[in-house]
Coordinates of C-alpha atoms in Angstrom, one line a residue:
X1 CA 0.0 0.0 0.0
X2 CA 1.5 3.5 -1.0
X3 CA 2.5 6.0 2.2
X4 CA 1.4 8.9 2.8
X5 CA 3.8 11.6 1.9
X6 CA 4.3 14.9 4.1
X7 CA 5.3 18.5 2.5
X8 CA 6.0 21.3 4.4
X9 CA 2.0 21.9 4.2
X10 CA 0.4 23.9 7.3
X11 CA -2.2 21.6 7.6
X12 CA -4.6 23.7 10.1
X13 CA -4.0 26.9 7.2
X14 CA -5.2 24.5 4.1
X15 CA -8.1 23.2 6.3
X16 CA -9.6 26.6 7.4
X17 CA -8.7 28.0 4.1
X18 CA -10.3 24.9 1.6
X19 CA -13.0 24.0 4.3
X20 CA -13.3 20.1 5.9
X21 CA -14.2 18.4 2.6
X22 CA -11.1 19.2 0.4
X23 CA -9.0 19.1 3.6
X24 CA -10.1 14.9 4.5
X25 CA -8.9 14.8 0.7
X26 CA -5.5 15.8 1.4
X27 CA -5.3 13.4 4.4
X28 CA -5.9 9.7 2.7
X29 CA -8.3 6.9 4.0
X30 CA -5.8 6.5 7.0
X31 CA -6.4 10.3 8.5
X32 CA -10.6 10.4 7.4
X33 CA -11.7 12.8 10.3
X34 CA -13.2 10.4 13.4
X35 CA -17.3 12.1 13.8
X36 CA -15.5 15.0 11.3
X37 CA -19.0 16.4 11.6
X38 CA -19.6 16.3 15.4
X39 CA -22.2 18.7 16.4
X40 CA -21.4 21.3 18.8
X41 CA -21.1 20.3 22.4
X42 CA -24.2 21.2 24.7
X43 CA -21.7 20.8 27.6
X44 CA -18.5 22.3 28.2
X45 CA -15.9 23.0 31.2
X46 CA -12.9 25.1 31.5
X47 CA -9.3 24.3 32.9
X48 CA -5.7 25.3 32.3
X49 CA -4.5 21.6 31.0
X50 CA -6.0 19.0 29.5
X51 CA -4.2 15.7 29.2
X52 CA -5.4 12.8 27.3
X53 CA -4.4 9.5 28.5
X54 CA -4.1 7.6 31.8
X55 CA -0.5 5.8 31.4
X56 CA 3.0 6.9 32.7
X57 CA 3.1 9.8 30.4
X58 CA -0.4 11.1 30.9
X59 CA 0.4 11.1 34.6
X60 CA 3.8 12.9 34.5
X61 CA 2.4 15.6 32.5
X62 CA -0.6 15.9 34.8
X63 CA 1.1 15.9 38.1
X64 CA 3.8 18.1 37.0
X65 CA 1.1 20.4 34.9
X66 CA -0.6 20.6 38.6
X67 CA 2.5 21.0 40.5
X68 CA 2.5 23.9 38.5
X69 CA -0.5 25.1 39.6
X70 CA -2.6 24.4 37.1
X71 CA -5.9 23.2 36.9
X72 CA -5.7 20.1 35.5
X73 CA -8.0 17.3 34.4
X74 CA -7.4 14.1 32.1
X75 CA -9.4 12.1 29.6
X76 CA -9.7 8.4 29.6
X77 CA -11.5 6.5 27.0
X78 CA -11.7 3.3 29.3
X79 CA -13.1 2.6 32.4
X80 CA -11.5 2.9 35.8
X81 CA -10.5 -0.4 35.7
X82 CA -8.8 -1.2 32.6
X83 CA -6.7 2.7 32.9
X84 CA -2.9 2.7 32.1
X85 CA -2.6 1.6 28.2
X86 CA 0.6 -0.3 28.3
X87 CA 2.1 1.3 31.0
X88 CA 0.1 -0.8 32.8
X89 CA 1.5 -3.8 31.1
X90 CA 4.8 -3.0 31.0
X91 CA 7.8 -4.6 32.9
X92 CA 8.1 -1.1 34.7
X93 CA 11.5 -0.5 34.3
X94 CA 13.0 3.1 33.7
X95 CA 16.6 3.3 32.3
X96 CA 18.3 6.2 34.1
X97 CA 22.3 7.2 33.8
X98 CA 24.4 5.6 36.4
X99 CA 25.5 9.1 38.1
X100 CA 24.6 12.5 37.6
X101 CA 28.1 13.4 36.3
X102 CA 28.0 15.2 32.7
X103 CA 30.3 11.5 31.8
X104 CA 27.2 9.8 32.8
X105 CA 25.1 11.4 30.5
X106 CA 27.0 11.1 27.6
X107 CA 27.7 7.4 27.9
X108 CA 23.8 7.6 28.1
X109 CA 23.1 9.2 25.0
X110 CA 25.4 7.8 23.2
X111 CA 24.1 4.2 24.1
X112 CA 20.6 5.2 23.0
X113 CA 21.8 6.7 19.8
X114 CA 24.2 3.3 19.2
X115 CA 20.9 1.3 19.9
X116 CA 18.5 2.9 17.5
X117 CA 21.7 3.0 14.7
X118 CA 22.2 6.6 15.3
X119 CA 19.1 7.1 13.5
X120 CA 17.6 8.2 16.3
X121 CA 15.9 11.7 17.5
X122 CA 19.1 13.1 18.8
X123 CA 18.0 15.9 20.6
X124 CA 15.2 13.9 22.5
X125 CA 18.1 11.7 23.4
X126 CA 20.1 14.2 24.9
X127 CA 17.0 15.8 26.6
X128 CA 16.6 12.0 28.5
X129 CA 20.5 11.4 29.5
X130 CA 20.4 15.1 31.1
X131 CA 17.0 14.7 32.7
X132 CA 16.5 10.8 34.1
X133 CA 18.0 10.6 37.1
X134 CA 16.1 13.8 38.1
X135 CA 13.0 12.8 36.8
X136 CA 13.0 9.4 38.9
X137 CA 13.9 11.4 42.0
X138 CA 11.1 13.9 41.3
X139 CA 8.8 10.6 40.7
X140 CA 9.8 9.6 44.0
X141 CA 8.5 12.1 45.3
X142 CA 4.8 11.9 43.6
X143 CA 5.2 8.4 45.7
X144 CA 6.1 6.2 43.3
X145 CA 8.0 3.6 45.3
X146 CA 11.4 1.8 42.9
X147 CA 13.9 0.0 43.4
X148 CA 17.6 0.8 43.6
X149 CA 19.7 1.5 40.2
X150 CA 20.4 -1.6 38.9
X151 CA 23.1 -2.2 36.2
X152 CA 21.4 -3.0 32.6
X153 CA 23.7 -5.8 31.0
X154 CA 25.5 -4.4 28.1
X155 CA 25.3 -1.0 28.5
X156 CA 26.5 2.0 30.8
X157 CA 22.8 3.1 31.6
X158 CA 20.8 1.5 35.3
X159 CA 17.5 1.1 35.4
X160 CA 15.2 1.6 38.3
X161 CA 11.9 -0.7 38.9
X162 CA 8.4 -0.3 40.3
X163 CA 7.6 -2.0 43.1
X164 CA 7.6 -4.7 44.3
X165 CA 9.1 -5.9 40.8
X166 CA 8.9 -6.0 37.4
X167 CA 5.1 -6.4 35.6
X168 CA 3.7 -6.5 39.2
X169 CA 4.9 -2.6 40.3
X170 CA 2.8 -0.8 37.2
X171 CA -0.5 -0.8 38.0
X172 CA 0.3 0.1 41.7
X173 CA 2.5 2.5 40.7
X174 CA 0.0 4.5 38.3
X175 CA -2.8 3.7 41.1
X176 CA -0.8 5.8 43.1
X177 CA -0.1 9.0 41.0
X178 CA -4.0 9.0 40.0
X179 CA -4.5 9.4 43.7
X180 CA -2.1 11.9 44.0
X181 CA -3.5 14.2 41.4
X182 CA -7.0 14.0 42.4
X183 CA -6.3 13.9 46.1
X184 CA -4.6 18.1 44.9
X185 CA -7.6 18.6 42.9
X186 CA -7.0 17.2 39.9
X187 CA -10.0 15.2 37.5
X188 CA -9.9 12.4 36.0
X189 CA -12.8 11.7 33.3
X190 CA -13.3 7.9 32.7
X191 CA -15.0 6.6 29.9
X192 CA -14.6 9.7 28.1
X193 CA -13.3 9.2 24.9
X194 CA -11.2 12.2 22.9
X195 CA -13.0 13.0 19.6
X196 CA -11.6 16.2 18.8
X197 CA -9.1 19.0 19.1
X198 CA -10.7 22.9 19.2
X199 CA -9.0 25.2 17.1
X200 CA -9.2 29.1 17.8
X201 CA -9.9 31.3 15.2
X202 CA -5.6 31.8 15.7
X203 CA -5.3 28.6 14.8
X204 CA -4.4 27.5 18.7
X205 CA -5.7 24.8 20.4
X206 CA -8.1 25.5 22.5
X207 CA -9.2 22.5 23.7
X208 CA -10.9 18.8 23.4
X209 CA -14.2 17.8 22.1
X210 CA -15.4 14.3 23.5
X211 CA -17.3 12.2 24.0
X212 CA -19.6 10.2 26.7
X213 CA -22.2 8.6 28.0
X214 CA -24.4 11.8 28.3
X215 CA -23.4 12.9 24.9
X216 CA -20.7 15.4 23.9
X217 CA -18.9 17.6 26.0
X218 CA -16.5 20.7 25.4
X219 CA -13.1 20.5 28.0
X220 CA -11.3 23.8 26.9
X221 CA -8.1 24.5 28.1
X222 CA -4.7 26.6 28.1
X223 CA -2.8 23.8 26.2
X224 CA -3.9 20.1 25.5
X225 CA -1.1 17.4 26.3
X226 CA -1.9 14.3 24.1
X227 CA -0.7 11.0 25.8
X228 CA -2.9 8.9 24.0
X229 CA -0.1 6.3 23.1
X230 CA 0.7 4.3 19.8
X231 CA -0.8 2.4 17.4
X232 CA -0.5 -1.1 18.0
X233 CA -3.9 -2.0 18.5
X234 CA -5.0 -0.3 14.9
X235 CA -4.5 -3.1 12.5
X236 CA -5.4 -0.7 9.8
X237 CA -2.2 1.7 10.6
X238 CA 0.3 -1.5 11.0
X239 CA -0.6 -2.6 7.6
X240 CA -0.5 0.7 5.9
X241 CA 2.9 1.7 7.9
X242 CA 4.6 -1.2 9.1
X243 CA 4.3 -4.0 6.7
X244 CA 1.5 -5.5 4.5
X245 CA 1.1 -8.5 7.4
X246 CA 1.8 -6.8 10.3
X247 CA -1.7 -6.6 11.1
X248 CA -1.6 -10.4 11.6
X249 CA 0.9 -10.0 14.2
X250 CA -0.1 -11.0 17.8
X251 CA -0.3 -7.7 19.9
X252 CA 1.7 -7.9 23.7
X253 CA 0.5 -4.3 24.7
X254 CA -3.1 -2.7 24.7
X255 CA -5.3 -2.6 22.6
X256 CA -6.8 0.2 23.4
X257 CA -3.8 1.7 21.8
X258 CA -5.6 2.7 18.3
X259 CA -3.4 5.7 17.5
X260 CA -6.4 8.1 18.5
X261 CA -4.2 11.0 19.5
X262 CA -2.1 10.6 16.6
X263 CA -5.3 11.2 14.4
X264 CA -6.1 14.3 16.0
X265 CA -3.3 16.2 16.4
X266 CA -2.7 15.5 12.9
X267 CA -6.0 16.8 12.3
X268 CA -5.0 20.2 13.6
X269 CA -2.1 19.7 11.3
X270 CA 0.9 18.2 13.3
X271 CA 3.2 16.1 11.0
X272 CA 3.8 12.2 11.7
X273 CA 7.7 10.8 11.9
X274 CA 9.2 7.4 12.1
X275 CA 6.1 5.3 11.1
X276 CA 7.2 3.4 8.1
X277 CA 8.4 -0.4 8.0
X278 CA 9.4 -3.2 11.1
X279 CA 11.8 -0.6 12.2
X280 CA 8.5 1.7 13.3
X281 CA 7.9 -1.2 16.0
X282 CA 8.7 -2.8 18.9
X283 CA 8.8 -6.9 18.8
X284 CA 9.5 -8.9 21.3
X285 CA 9.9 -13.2 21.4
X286 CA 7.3 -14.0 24.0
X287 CA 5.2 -16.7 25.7
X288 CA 1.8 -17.0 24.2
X289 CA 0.1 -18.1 27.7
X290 CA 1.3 -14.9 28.9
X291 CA 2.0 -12.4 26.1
X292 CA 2.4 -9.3 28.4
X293 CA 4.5 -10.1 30.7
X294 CA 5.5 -13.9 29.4
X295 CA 8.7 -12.1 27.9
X296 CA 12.2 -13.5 29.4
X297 CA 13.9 -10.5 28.3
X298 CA 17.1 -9.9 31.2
X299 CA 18.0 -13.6 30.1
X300 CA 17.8 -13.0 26.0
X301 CA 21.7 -11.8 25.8
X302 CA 23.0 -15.0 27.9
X303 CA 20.9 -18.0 26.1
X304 CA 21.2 -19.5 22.9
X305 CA 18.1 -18.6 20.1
X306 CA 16.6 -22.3 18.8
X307 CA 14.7 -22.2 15.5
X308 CA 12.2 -25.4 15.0
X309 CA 15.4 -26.6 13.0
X310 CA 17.4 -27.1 15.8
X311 CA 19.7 -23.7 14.5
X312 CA 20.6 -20.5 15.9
X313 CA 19.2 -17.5 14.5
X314 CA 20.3 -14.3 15.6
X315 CA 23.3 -12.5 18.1
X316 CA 21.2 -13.0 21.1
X317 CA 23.7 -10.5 22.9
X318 CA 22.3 -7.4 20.1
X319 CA 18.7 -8.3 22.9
X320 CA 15.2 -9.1 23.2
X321 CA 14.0 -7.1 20.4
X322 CA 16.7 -8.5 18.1
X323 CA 15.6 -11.5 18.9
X324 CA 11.7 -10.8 18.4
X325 CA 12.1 -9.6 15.1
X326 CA 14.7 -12.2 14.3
X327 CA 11.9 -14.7 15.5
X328 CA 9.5 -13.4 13.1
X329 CA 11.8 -14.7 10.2
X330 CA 11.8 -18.6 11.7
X331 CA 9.8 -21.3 10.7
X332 CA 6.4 -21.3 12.6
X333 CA 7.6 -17.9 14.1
X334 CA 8.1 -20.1 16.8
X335 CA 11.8 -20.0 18.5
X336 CA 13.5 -21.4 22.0
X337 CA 15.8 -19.8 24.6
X338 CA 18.3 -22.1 25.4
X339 CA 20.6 -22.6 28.8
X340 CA 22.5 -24.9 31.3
X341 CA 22.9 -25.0 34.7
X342 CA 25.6 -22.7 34.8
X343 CA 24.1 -20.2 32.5
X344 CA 21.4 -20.1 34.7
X345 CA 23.0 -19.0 37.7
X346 CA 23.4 -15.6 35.6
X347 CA 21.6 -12.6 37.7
X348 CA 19.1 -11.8 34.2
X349 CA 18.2 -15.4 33.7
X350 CA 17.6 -16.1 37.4
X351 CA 15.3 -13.1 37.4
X352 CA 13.5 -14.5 34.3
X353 CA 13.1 -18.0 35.6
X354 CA 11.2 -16.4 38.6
X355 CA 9.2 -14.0 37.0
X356 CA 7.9 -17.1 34.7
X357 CA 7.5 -19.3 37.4
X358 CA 5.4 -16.0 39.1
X359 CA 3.4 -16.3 36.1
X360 CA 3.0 -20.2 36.3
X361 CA 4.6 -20.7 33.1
X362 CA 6.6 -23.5 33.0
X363 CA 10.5 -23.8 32.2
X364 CA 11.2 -26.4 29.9
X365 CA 14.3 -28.9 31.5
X366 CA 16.4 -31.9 30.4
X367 CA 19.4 -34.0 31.7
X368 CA 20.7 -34.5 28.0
X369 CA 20.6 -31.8 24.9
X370 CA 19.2 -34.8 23.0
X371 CA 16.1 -35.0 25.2
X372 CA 15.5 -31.4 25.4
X373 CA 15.6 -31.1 21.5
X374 CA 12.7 -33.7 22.3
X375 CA 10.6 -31.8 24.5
X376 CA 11.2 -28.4 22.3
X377 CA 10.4 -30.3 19.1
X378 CA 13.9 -29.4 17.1
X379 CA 16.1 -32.3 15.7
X380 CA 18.5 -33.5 18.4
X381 CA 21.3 -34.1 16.0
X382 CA 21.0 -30.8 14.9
X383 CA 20.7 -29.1 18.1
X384 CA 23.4 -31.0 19.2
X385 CA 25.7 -29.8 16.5
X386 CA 24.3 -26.6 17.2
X387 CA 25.7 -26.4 20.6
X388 CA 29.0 -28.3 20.1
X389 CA 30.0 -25.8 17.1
X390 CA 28.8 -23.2 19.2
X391 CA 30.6 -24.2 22.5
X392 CA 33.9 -24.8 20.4
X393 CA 33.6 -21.1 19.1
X394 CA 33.5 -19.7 22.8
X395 CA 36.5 -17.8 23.3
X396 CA 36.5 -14.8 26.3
X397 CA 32.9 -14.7 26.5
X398 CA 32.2 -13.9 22.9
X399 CA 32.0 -16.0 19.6
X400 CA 33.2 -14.1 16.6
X401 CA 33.0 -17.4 14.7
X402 CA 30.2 -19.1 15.5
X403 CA 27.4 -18.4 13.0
X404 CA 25.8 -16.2 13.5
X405 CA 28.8 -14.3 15.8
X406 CA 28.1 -13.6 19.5
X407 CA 29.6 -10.2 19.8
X408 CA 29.4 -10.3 24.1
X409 CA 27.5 -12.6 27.2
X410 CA 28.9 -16.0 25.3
X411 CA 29.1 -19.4 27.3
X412 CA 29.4 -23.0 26.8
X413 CA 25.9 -25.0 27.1
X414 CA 27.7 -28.1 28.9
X415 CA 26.7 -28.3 32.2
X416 CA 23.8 -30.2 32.7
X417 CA 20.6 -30.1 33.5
X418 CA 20.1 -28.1 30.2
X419 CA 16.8 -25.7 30.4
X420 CA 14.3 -23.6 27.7
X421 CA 12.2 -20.6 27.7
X422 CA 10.1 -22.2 24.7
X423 CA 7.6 -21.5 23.3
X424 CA 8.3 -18.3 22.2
X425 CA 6.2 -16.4 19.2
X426 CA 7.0 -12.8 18.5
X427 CA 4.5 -9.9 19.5
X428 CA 4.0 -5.8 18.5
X429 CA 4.8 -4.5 21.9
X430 CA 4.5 -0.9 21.1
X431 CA 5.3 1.9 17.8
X432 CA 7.5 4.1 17.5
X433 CA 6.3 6.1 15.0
X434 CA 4.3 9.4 15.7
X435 CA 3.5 13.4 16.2
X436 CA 7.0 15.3 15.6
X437 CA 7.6 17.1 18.5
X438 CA 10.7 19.3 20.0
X439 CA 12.4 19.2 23.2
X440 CA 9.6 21.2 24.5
X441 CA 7.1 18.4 24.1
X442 CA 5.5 20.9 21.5
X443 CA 3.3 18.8 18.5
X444 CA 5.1 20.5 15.3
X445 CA 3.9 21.0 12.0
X446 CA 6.1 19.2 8.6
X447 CA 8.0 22.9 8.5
X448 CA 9.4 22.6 11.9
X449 CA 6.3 25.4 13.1
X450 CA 5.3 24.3 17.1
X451 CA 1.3 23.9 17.2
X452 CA 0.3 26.4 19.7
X453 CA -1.3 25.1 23.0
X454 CA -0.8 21.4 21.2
X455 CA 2.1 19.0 23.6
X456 CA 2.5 15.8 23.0
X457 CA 4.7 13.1 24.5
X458 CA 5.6 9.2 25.2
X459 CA 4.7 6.5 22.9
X460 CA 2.5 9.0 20.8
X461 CA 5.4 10.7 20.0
X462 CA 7.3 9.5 17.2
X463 CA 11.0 9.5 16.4
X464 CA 12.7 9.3 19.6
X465 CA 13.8 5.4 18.8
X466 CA 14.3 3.4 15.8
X467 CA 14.0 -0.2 15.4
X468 CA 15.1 -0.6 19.0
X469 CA 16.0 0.6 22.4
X470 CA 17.7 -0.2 25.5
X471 CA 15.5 -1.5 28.6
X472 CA 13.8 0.7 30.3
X473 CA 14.2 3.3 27.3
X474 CA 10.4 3.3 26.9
X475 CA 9.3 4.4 30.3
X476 CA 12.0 6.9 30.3
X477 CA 10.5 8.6 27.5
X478 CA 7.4 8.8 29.6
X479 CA 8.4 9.8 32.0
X480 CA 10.9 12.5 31.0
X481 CA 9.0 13.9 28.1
X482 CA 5.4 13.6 29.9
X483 CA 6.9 15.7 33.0
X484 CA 8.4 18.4 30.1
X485 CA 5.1 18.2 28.5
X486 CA 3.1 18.8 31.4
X487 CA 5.4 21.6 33.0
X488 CA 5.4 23.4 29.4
X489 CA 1.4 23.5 29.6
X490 CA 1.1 25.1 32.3
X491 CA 2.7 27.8 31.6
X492 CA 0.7 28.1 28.2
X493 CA -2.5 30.7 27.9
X494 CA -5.0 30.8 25.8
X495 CA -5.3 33.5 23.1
X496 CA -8.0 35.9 23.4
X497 CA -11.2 34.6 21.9
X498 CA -12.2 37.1 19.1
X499 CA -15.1 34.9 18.0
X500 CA -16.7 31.3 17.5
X501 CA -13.5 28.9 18.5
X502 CA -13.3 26.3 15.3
X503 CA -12.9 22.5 15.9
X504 CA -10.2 21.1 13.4

């Protein structure tokens, strides 16, 4: 399917100017205006921030928008229950640097930027390595409770956890900040599903239209911060964008996530980055009785990847998303984690084996490589060759000669009992794709032009990754960007009203 290209177009100018029929012409069957024709709200309320989306980033921006002083209230499209998009499925770890020295933040950046292939938004990146460890410590004080720093393998970035641990700290961890903000005042609006963005007759936003159970309602505002996260639950999008089967992909994170806010800011003429092909996404190899939080991702880098041919596959050191995607290329998409006993005294796979056994998913184990070829399904003279080539390329923990290579983590399967995270299938996680934005958090237009009262941050925002990051990388972006987005906000005003406001 052809992609939408972007010019240097200002999208809200062509809109007013050609009216809303020649304007859903310029935007393609992907960007048709949701209720384009909404009537106009009967019911409306007034406050100096409007956030749209319960998860990590929604919250930041909230609680810091409110810190501020402003008068805040969020939109949730879902029910109390079922709040947090994926941040409420995630792992809940949040990479910081390891110090606050100025070498700390540069080893930072510079291992983000090496992870996405220096193809990544370099100034977000630099925003992240200067701002984590403060953000965490201003979390902290929200009453989030995390763990200590933690060393992430393979890289010169730690990563702090919700509590109690990882999958199990989220959804206590966003429980809290929600109570935060509306113990101070704040409102959060379930159910209540973002239609729209209000346009002045400036071209500011003004505001969100939306909608409920009572009908539509007008929440106008200083500045709207969209937090509305990705797209991986819009099978449309990951066909059109991603790839052609993408859409038949199994989805890990929520799918809620419909790329709602992506729509609407777009709408009002914000310009889209980072969405084409697998590098727009985030895969992961996980288990399918658990496809959340079934992912043994701190043991990836120390195992060996199985194919149903008995064969490695990938340089499992390179991570779990290597690995995912590396997965989708396999026969039955279908793939094993393979480990001995001494492999799995190793801090990340010890921490994987529990957090599966939490789950009561069930780690495959065998005295002999023969009979766990049996109970994975592989051929056990080709696993076994597998492992003996492998073992005999071993040198210093890495394998430049085994094929594929093992550039780091590299030890000899040998010492029985021999063990398997299997079966693993790979699953969309999350996008990167999404609104341009600056350093600011401000929505920006295909010429570079910031979107007046329009912020937008976390997974809605694209072009901060590309095709992977480091743990933790994800939250981080949340968390950091949702705080600027929020803090930015409230400092916004309104322009003047000099007659009827227009919605986009």
């Amino acid at each position: 399917m052809k992609k939408d290209q972007f010019g240097s177009v200002n999208r809200r100018q062509f809109i007013r100017g050609l009216g809303l029929g020649a304007g859903l012409l310029t935007l393609g069957k992907i960007d048709l205006a949701q209720a384009a024709l909404l009537p106009k709200a009967k019911r409306s309320e007034k406050f100096n921030v409007v956030v749209i989306g319960t998860g990590l980033t929604g919250m930041a921006a909230a609680l810091a928008a409110q810190n501020a002083g402003a008068k805040v209230a969020v939109l949730e499209k879902v029910s109390e229950k079922e709040v947090g998009g994926n941040s409420r499925l995630a792992g809940g770890l949040i990479a910081v640097t390891r110090d606050g020295s100025q070498a700390a933040k540069d080893e930072y950046y510079e291992d983000f930027m090496k992870k996405s292939s220096g193809k990544g938004n370099a100034a977000l990146s630099r925003v992240l390595a200067n701002q984590s460890l403060d953000a965490v410590n201003w979390l902290k004080e929200q009453g989030a409770e995390l763990t200590d720093p933690m060393t992430v393998a393979g890289y010169r970035v730690k990563s702090v956890v919700f509590k109690p641990g990882a999958y199990k700290g989220m959804p206590k961890g966003l429980e809290t900040l929600r109570g935060k903000l509306t113990k101070k005042g704040g409102k959060i609006f379930y159910e209540t599903k973002a239609k729209q963005l209000i346009l002045g007759e400036s071209g500011a936003v003004i505001g969100v239209r939306a909608s409920d159970a009572a009908g539509l309602k007008d929440y106008l505002a200083d500045a709207v911060v969209i937090a509305t996260g990705g797209y991986g639950g819009n099978r449309e999008m990951l066909e059109t964008f991603v790839d052609p089967n993408a859409d038949e992909m199994m989805l890990r994170g929520a799918k809620t996530a419909t790329g709602d806010g992506l729509h609407m800011a777009r709408e009002a003429g914000a310009m889209w980055v980072n969405m084409g092909g697998m590098a727009s996404v985030h895969v992961a190899a996980v288990s399918p009785k658990n496809t959340a939080a079934g992912n043994p991702f701190m043991a990836v880098a120390y195992t060996l990847g199985i194919n149903k041919d008995g064969k490695r596959y990938v340089d499992e050191s390179l991570g779990y998303v290597a690995n995912g995607k590396a997965a989708m290329k396999q026969p039955g998409q279908t793939v094993a984690l393979v480990f001995d006993e001494e492999i799995k005294k190793k801090p990340g796979v010890a921490a994987s084996i529990k957090q599966f056994e939490g789950l009561g998913i069930d780690i495959v184990q065998a005295d002999t490589i023969g009979e766990l070829a049996a109970k994975i399904g592989v051929p056990a003279a080709s696993l076994e060759k597998t492992i003996a080539d492998f073992n005999a390329a071993v040198k210093d923990e890495k394998a430049p000669d085994a094929q594929p290579a093992k550039a780091a983590f590299a030890y000899k399967v040998s010492a029985p009992k021999f063990y398997a995270f299997y079966p693993l299938s790979p699953g969309i996680t999350l996008t990167f794709g999404g609104i341009r934005i600056n350093e600011k958090a401000q929505a920006l237009e295909a010429d570079g032009k910031a979107i007046p009262g329009l912020y937008a941050a976390g997974e809605c925002a694209g072009g901060l990754y590309y095709e992977d990051y480091i743990g933790g990388a994800s939250l981080a972006n949340c968390l950091v960007m949702g705080r600027i987005a929020g803090q930015q906000a409230a400092t916004a005003k309104a322009p003047v009203k000099k007659g009827k406001e227009k919605k986009n």
